[in-house]
Short mmCIF file of C-alpha atoms and ligand atoms in Angstrom, two decimals:
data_model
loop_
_atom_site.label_atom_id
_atom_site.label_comp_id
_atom_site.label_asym_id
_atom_site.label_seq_id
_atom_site.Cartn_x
_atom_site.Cartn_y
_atom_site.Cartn_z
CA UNK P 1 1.51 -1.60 23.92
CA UNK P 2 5.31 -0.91 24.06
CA UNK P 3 7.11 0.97 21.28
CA UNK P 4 9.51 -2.86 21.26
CA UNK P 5 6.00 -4.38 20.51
CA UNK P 6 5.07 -1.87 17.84
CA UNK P 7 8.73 -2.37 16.71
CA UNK P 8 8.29 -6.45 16.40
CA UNK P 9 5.23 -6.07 14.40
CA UNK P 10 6.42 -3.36 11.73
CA UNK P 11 9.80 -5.41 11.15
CA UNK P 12 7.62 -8.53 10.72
CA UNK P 13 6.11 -6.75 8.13
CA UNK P 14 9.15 -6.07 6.04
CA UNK P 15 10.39 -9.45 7.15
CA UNK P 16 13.01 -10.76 3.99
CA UNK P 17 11.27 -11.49 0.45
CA UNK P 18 8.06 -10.39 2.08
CA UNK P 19 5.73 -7.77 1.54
CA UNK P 20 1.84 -6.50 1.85
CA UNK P 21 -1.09 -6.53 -0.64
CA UNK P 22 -3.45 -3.95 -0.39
CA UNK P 23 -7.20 -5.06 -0.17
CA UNK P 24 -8.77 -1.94 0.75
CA UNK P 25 -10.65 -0.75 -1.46
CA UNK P 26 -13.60 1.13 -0.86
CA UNK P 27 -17.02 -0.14 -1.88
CA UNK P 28 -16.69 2.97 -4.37
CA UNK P 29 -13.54 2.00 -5.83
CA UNK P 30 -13.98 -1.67 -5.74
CA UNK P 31 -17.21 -0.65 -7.68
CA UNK P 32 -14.92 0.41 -9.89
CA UNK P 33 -12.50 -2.43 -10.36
CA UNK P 34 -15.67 -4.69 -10.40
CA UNK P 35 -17.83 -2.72 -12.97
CA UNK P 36 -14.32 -2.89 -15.09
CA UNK P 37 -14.50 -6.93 -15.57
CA UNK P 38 -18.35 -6.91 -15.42
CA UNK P 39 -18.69 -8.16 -11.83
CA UNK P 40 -22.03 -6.87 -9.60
CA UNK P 41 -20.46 -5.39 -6.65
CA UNK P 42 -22.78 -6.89 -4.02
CA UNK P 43 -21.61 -7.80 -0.19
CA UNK P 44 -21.67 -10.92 -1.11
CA UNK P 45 -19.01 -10.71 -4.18
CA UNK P 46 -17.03 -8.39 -2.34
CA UNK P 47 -16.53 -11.10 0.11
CA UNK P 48 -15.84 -13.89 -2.23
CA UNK P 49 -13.44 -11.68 -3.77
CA UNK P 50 -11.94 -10.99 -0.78
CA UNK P 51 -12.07 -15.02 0.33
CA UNK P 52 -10.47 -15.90 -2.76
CA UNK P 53 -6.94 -13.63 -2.18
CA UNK P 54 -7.19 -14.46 1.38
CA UNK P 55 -7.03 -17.86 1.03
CA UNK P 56 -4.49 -18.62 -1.81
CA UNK P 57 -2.59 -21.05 -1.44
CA UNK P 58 1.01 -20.70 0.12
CA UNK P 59 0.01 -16.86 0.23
CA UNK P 60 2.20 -16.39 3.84
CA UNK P 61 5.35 -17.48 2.19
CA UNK P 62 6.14 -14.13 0.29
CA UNK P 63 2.73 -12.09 2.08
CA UNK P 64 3.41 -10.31 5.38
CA UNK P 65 0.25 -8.64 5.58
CA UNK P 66 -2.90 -7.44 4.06
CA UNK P 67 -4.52 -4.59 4.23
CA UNK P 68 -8.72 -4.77 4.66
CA UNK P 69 -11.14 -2.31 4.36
CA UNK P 70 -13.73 -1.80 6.93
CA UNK P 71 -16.13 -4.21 5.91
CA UNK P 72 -14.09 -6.86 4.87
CA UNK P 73 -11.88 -6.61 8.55
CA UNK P 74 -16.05 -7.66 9.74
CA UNK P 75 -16.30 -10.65 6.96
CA UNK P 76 -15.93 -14.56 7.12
CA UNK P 77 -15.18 -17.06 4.91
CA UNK P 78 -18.27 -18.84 3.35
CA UNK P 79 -17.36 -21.69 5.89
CA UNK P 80 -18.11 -18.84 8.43
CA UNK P 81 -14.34 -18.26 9.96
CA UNK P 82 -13.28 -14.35 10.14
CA UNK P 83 -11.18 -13.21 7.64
CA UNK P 84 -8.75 -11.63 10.95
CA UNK P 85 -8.73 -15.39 12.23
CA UNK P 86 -7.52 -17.21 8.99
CA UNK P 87 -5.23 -14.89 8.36
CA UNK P 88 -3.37 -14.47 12.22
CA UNK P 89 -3.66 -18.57 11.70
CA UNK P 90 -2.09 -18.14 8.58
CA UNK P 91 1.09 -16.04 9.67
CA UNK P 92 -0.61 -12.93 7.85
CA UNK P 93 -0.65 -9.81 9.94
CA UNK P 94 -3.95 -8.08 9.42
CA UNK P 95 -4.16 -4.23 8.92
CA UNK P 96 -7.42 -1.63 7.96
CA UNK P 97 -7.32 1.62 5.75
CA UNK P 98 -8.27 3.88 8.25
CA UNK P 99 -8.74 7.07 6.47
CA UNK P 100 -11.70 8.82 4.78
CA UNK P 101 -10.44 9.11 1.48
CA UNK P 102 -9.45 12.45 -0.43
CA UNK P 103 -11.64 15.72 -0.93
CA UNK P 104 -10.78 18.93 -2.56
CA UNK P 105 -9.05 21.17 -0.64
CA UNK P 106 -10.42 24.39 0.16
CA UNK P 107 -8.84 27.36 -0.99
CA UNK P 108 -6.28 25.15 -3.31
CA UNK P 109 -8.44 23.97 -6.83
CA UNK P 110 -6.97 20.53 -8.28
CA UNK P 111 -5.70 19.89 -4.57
CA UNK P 112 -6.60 17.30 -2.26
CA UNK P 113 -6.71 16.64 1.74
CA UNK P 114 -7.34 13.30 3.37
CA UNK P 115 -9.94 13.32 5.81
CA UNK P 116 -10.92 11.19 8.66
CA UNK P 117 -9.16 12.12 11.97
CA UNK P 118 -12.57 12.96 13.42
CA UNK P 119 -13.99 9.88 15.78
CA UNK P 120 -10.59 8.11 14.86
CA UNK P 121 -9.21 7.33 18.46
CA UNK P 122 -12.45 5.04 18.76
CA UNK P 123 -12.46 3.59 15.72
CA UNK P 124 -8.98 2.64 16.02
CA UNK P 125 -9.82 1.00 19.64
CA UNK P 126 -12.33 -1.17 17.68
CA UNK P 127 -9.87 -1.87 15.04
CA UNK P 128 -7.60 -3.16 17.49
CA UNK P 129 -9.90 -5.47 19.41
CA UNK P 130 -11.16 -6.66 15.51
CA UNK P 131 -7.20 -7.96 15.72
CA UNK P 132 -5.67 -4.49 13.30
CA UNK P 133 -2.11 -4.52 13.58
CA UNK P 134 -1.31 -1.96 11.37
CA UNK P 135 -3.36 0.56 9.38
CA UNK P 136 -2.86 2.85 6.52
CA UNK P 137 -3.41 6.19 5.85
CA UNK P 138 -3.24 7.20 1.99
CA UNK P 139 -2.69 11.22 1.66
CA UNK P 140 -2.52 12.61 -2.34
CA UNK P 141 0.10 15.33 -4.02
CA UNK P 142 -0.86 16.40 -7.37
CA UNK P 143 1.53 17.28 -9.77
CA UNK P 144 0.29 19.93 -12.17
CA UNK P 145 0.97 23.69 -12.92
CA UNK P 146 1.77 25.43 -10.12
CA UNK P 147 1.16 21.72 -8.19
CA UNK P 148 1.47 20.83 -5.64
CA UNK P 149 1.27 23.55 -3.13
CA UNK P 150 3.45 23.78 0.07
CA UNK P 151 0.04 23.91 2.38
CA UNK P 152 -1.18 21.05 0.12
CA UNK P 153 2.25 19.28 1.22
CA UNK P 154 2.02 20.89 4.48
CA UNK P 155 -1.77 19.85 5.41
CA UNK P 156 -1.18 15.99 4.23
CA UNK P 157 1.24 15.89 6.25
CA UNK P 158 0.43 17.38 9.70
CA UNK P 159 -2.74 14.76 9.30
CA UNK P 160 -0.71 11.75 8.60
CA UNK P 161 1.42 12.59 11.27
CA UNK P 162 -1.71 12.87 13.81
CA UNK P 163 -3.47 9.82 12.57
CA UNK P 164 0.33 7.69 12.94
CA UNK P 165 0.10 9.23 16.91
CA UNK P 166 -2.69 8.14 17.78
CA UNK P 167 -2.36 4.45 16.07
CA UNK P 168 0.80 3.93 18.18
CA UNK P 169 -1.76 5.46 20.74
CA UNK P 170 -4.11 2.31 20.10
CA UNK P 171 -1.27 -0.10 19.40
CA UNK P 172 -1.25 -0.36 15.82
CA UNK P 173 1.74 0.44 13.45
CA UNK P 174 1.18 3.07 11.19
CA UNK P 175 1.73 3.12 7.55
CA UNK P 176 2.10 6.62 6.41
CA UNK P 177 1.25 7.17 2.79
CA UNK P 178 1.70 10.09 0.73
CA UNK P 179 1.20 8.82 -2.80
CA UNK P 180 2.43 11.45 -5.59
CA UNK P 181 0.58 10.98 -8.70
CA UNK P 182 2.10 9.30 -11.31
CA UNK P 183 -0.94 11.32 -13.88
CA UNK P 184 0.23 14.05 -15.72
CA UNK P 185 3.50 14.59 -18.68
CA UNK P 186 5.74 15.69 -15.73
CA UNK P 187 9.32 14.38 -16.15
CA UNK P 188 11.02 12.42 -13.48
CA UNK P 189 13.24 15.19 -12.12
CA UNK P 190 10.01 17.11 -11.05
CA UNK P 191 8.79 13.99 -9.48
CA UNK P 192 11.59 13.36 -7.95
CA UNK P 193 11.53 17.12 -6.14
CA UNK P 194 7.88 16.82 -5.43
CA UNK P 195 8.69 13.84 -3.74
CA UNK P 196 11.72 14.58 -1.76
CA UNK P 197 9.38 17.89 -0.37
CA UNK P 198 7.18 15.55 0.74
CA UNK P 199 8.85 12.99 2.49
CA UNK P 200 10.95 15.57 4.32
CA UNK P 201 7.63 17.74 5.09
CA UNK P 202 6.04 14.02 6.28
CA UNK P 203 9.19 13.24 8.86
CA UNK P 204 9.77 16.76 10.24
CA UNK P 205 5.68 16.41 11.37
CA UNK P 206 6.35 13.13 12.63
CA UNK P 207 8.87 14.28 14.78
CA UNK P 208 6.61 17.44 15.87
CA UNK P 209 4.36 14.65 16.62
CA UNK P 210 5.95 12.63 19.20
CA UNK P 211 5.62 9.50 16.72
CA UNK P 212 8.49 6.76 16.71
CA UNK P 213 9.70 5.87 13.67
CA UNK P 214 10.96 2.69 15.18
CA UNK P 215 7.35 1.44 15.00
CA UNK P 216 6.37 2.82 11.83
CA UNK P 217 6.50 2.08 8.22
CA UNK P 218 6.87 4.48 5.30
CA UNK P 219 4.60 3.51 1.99
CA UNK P 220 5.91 5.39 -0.94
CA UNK P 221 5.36 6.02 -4.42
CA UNK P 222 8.52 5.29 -6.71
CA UNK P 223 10.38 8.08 -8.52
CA UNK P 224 8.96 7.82 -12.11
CA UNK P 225 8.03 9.78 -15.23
CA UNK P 226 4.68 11.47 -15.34
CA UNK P 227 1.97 8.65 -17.66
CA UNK P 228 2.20 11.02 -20.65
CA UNK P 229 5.34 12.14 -20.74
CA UNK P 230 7.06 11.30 -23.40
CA UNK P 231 10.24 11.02 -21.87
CA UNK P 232 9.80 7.22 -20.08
CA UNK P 233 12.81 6.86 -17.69
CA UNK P 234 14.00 3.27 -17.69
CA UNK P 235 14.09 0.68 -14.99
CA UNK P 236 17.24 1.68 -13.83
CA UNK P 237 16.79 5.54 -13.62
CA UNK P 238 13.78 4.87 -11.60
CA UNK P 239 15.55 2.77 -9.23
CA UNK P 240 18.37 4.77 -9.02
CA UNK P 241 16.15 8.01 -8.82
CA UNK P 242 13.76 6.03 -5.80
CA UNK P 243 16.90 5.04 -3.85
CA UNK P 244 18.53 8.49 -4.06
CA UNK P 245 15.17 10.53 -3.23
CA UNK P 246 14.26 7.69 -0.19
CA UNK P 247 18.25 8.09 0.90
CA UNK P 248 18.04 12.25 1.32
CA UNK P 249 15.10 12.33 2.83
CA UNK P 250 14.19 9.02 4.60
CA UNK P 251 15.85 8.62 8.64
CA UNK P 252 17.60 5.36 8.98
CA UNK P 253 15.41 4.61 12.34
CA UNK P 254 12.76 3.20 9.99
CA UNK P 255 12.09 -0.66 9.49
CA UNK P 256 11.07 -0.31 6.79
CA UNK P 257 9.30 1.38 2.91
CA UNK P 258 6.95 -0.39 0.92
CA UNK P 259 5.78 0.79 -2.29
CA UNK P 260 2.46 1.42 -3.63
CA UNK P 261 2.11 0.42 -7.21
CA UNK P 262 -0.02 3.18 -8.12
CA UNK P 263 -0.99 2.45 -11.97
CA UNK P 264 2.44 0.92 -12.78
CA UNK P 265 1.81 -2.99 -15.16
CA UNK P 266 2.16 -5.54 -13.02
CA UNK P 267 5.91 -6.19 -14.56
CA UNK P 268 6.93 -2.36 -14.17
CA UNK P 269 6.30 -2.86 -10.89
CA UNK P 270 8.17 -5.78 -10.00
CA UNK P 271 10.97 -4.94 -12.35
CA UNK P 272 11.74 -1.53 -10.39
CA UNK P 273 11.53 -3.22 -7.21
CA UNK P 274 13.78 -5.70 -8.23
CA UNK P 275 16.35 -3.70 -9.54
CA UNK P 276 15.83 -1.32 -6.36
CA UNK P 277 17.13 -4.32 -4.78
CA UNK P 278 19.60 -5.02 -6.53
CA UNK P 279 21.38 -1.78 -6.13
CA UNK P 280 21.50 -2.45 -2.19
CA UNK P 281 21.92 -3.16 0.59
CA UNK P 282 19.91 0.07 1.19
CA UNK P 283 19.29 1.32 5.24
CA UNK P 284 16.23 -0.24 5.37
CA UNK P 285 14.38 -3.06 3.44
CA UNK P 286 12.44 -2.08 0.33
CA UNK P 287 10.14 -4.04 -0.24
CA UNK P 288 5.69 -3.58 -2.05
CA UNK P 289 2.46 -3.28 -0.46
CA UNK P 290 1.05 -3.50 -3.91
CA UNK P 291 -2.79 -3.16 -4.80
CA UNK P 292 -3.72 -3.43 -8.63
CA UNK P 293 -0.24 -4.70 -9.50
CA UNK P 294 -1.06 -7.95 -6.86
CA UNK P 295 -4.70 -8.22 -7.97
CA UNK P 296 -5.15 -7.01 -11.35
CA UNK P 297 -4.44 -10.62 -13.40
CA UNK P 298 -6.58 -12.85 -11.00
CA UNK P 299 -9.76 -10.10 -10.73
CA UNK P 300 -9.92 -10.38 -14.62
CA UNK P 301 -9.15 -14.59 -14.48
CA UNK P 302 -12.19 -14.87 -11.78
CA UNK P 303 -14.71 -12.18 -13.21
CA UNK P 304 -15.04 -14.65 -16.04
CA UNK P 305 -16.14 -17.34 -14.07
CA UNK P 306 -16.60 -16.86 -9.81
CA UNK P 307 -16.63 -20.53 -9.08
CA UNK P 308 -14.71 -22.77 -11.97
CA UNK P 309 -12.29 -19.73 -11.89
CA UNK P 310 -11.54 -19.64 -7.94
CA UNK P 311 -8.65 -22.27 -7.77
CA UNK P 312 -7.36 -20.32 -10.67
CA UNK P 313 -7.13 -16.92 -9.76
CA UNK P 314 -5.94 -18.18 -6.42
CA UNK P 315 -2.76 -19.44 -8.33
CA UNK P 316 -2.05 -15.95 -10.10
CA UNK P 317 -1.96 -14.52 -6.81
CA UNK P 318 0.34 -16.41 -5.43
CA UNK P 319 2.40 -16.50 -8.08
CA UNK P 320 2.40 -12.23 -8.15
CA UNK P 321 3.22 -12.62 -4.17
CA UNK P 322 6.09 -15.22 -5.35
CA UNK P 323 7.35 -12.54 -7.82
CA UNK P 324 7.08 -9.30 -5.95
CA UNK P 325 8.90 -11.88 -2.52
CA UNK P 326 11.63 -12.24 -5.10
CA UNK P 327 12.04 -8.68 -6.51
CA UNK P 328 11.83 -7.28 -2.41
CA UNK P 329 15.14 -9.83 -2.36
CA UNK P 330 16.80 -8.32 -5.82
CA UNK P 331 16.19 -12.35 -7.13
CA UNK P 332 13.45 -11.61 -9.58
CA UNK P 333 14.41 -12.65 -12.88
CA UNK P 334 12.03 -11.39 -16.11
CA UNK P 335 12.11 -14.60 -17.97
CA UNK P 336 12.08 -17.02 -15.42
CA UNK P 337 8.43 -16.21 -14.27
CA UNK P 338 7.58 -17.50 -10.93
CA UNK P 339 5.39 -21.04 -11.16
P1 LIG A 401 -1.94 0.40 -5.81
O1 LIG A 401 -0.76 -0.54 -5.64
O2 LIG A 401 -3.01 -0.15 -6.69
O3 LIG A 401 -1.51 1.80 -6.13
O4 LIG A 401 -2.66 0.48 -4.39
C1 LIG A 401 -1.93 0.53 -3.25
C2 LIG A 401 -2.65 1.28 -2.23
O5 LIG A 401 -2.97 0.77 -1.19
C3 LIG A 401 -2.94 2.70 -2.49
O6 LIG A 401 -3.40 3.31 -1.34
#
């Protein structure tokens, strides 16, 4: 595939008022969600689950893409058509965590390293005739004493930066993701430095990496106040922070930056988006590739009841897509909630 090919599908992704939401959970962290509302986390519930974002209704209208974990890129609806068709049908680009999730890393305690770049030339060739488009990689900095460490920074880095290569390799846009922590009582200065390290770490390996950035988008975490610090920073300073950091360290090449949601309530997170946008026009569109902060509402509507509730939680989907379409414009408005 040519880089102009890579290019059309990663600006369709940040295409104006749209944006992603992250379905990817592992079955161990979808355990988790589940187990939180009650749910049994069978096959067969992660697929309903799975059916029921899918398929909300008018989804495509503020959705770009979704994100799909390995099993659920291999699923069907219960009327037996795969998830991949319905959604290329549907206008919604499909895309597959490709990563191994996060173990300690050696040598660094309270550090982690993503793993997975083993076997994943192959696996990205089947990802790509499944009908992937894009993929993510999620890589974790701590924040903590004497956290994070430049070959924590360092090592997350030099492995997104192989895993993006060999995606554009395969055809498939990469989503880089190095998520800082939000947990610890950290002020938003020191996550703003933690972050800027990071991104400029991430793009000088890209480069050392032959990867384009023309066919590449970045997923970020926001500049924000540690959860227990006391000091909250308000909407505003988090925009403002997020738009500075993204500005001095982010190249202009990019199509794109999505954000992760990464703990934030469901209005935090559309409220600093939207005021993000609001402070533009930036050099690239800002826009969310949320996970809880899309899901969150509906998973607790439908765990109460998986077939009267369906229709239901389909509606508070689309009506967090509708919002978070808005807020990638700077059109969100707090009162006015989306219908
Ligand atoms: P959250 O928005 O729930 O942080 O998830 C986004 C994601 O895909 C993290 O990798």
């Amino acid at each position: 595939m040519s880089i102009e090919e890579l290019e059309v599908i990663a600006q369709a992704m940040v295409a104006p008022g749209k944006g992603i939401i992250a379905i990817d959970e592992s079955n161990a962290t979808i355990k988790k969600r589940f187990d939180s509302v009650k749910i049994e986390s069978t096959e067969e519930n992660r697929r309903a689950y799975r059916e029921m974002l899918l398929t909300a209704p008018k989804l495509s209208e503020h959705i770009s893409g979704a994100i799909l974990y390995d099993e659920t890129i291999r699923q069907s609806t219960k009327a037996g058509v795969p998830f991949t068709k319905v959604m290329l049908d549907n206008g919604i680009l499909p895309g597959i965590k490709v990563d191994k999730g996060a173990q300690a890393l050696a040598g660094f305690p309270g550090e982690l390293i993503t793993e997975g770049l083993d076997g994943l030339r192959d696996r990205l060739a089947e990802y790509a005739r499944l009908g992937a488009k894009f993929a993510k990689w999620r890589a974790v900095i701590t924040i903590g004493e004497d956290m994070p460490s430049g070959t924590c920074i360092e090592a997350n880095c030099h492995a997104l930066a192989r895993y993006a290569a060999l995606c554009q390799e395969a055809g498939i846009v990469p989503m880089v993701e190095p998520e800082i922590l939000m947990d610890g009582d950290h002020d938003i200065e020191v996550c703003y430095d933690v972050t800027e390290a990071t991104l400029r770490s991430l793009f000088g390996s890209l480069y050392e990496q032959n990867v384009m950035l023309e066919g590449t988008i970045l997923k970020a975490s926001m500049v924000i106040s540690g959860k227990s610090c006391p000091e909250q920073a308000s909407v505003d300073e988090v925009a403002e922070a997020t738009v500075r950091c993204l500005k001095s360290s982010v190249p202009t090449l990019l199509p794109g930056i999505v954000f992760l949601s990464g703990g934030q309530s469901d209005e935090q997170s559309t409220a600093h988006l939207n005021a993000m946008n609001q402070m533009g026009p930036h050099p690239w569109p800002l826009s969310f590739s949320y996970g809880r902060a899309m899901q969150s509402a509906a998973l607790k509507l439908w765990s109460k009841d998986l077939v009267k509730n369906f229709a239901e939680a389909q509606k508070i989907v689309s009506s967090r897509a509708k919002e978070n379409g808005l807020a990638a414009l700077g059109q969100w408005h707090k009162a006015a909630k989306a219908a």
